[in-house]
XYZ file of C-alpha atoms in Angstrom:
154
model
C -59.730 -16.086 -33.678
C -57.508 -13.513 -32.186
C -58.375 -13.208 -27.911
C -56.338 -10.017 -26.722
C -57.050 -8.388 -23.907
C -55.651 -5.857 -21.244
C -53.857 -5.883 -18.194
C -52.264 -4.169 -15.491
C -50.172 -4.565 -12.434
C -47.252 -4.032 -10.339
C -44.127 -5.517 -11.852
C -41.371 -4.179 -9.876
C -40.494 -2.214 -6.511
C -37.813 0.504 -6.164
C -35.623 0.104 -2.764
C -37.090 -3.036 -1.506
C -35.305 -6.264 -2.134
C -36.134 -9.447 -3.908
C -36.280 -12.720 -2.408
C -32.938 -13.578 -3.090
C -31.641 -10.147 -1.474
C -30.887 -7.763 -4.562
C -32.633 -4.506 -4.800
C -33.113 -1.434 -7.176
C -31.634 1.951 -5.543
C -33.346 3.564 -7.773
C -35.911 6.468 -7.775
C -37.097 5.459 -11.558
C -37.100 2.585 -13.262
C -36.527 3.318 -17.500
C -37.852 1.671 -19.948
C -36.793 0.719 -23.787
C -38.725 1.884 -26.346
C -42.280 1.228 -25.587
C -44.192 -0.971 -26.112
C -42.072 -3.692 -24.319
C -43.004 -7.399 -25.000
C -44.392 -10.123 -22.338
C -43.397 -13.171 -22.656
C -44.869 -16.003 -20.794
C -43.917 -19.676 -20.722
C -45.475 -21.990 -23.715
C -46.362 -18.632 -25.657
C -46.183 -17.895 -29.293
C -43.143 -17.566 -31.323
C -44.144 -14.976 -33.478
C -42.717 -11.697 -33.639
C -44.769 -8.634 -32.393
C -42.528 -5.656 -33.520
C -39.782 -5.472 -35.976
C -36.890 -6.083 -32.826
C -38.749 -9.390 -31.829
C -39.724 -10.755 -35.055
C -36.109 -12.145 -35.486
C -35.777 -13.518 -31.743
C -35.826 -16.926 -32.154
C -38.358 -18.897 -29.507
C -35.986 -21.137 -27.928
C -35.341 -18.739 -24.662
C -36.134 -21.408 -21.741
C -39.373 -22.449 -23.335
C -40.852 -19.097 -23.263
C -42.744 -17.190 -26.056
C -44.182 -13.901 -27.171
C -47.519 -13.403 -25.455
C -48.502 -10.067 -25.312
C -46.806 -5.952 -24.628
C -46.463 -3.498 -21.772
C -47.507 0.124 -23.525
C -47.005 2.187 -19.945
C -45.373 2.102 -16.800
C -45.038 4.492 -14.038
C -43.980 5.532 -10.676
C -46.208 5.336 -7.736
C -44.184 5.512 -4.430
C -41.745 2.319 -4.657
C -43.712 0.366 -7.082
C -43.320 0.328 -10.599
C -46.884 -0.126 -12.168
C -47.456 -1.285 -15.333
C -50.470 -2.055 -18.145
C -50.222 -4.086 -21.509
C -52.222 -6.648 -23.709
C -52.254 -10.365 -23.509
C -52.900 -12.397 -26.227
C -54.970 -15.171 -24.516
C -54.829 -17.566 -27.825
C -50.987 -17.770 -27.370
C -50.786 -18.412 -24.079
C -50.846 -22.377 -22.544
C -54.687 -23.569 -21.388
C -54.162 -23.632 -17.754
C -52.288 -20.098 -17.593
C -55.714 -18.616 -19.842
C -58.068 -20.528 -17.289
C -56.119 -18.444 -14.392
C -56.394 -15.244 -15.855
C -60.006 -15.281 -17.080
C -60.490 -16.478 -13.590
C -59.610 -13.291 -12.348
C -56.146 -14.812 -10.782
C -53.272 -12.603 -10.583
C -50.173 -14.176 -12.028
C -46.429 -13.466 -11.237
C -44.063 -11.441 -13.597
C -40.476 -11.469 -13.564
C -38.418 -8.268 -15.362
C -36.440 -8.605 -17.441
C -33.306 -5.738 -17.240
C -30.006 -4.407 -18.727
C -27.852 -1.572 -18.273
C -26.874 -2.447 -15.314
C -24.844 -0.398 -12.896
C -24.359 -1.809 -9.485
C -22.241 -0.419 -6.208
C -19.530 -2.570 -4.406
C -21.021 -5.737 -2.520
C -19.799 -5.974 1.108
C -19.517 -9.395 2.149
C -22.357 -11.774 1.046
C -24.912 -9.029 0.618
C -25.679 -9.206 -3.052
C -24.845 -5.691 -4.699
C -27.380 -2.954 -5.379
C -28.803 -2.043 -8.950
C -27.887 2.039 -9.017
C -29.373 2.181 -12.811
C -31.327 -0.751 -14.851
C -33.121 -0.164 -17.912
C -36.666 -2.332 -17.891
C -36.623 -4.639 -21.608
C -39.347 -6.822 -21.240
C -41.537 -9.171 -18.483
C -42.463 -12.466 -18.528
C -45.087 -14.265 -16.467
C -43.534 -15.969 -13.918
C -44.834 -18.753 -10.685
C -41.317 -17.188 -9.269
C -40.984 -13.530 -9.443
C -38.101 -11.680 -7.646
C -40.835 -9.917 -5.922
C -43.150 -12.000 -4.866
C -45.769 -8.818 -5.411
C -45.241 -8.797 -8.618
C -48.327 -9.911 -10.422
C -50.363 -8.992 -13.249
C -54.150 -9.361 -13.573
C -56.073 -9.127 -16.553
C -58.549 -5.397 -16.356
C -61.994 -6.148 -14.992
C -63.719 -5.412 -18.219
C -61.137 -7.717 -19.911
C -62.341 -10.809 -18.133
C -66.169 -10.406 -19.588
């Protein structure tokens, strides 16, 4: 029996930088074609759409979980909402979620245009194109979390 249900969150911030120092200069953050996939560690391998059904699983463990079908702009952060398939995703991450805990996600970006580092400073992303995001205990942000919509946890 299928379980999906929806979500929403902030995934990303523009002009603030991640833990490990990089940061988006960016006023938007693109997208590829919508909807994007989420991928989550222990998920399923199967396909969703036609450009994941020949991905093969073996990406660091992860799998197909669920999709992101909108983000937008508010200030800095980039907001997002999607589906979760909760019968593809590993016990304890399910448990979380129906909880009503807010997990981490990591993006996942190409496209990438960055200025000149100086020094150590890492360089700045000047354009990024978002792909996909994948639930993560160690986002680069580490306010970036998802959390299943209150009438999805019923």
């Amino acid at each position: 029996m299928t379980d999906t249900r929806s979500w929403s969150g902030t995934v990303a911030f523009l002009n603030t930088p991640t833990v490990d120092g990089r940061v988006l200069k960016m006023s938007t953050l693109p997208t590829g074609k919508l909807p994007l996939a989420l991928y989550a560690p222990g998920g399923s391998s199967y396909g969703l759409w036609w450009r994941e059904a020949t991905r093969p699983i073996g990406m660091n463990g992860l799998g197909w979980v669920g999709g992101v079908y909108e983000t937008e702009i508010h200030g800095d952060e980039v907001r997002a909402a999607g589906f979760i398939r909760l019968d593809f995703v590993a016990e304890v991450l399910r448990e979380r979620l129906l909880a009503g805990e807010s997990v981490g996600v990591a993006i996942d970006v190409d496209g990438i245009t960055t200025n000149e580092s100086t020094g150590s400073a890492p360089p700045a992303f000047t354009q990024a194109t978002l792909r996909r995001l994948t639930i993560s205990d160690n986002p680069a942000w580490t306010a970036s979390r998802i959390t299943l919509v209150p009438e999805a946890l019923s």
